[in-house]
């Protein structure tokens, strides 16, 4: 009788997540995917934050590889990138259209209630273009 080792649920989730986008499950992709979706929760991360989490989990990966992997996940449709002020990018594992809160005091992003924002109309895009996406970021600070 052969003995098989059951794959942890977090690892199975990471493999399934990559498979749905037909991404090759390299060691680094799997490790980062497990940190992102292994517990089944949606995440908003920066590349630096994910790199730090990887280091704490004893995953050896460079910051450049984290950036490249996050961009590959976005290109594959697994994540979306939210850029604030053109200087800081957050990566979101929840890919449906939804608004965000940006907490100015700590620089965190969280999901805002989806039904909290409504548009009656959008401006017509310039000729020869189309609207690809509308990002809504609501900035919060304590008063």
CSV table of C-alpha atoms in Angstrom, one decimal, residues 44-51 66 70 88-91 107:
chain,number,residue,atom,x,y,z
A,44,UNK,CA,-5.3,44.1,-0.8
A,45,UNK,CA,-1.5,44.0,-0.7
A,46,UNK,CA,1.4,46.1,-1.8
A,47,UNK,CA,4.4,44.3,-3.3
A,48,UNK,CA,6.5,45.4,-0.3
A,49,UNK,CA,3.9,44.0,2.1
A,50,UNK,CA,3.7,40.7,0.2
A,51,UNK,CA,7.5,40.5,0.2
A,66,UNK,CA,7.2,39.8,-6.2
A,70,UNK,CA,1.9,40.4,-9.1
A,88,UNK,CA,1.7,53.5,-4.8
A,89,UNK,CA,0.1,50.3,-6.1
A,90,UNK,CA,-2.2,47.9,-4.3
A,91,UNK,CA,-3.1,44.6,-5.6
A,107,UNK,CA,-2.2,53.7,4.1
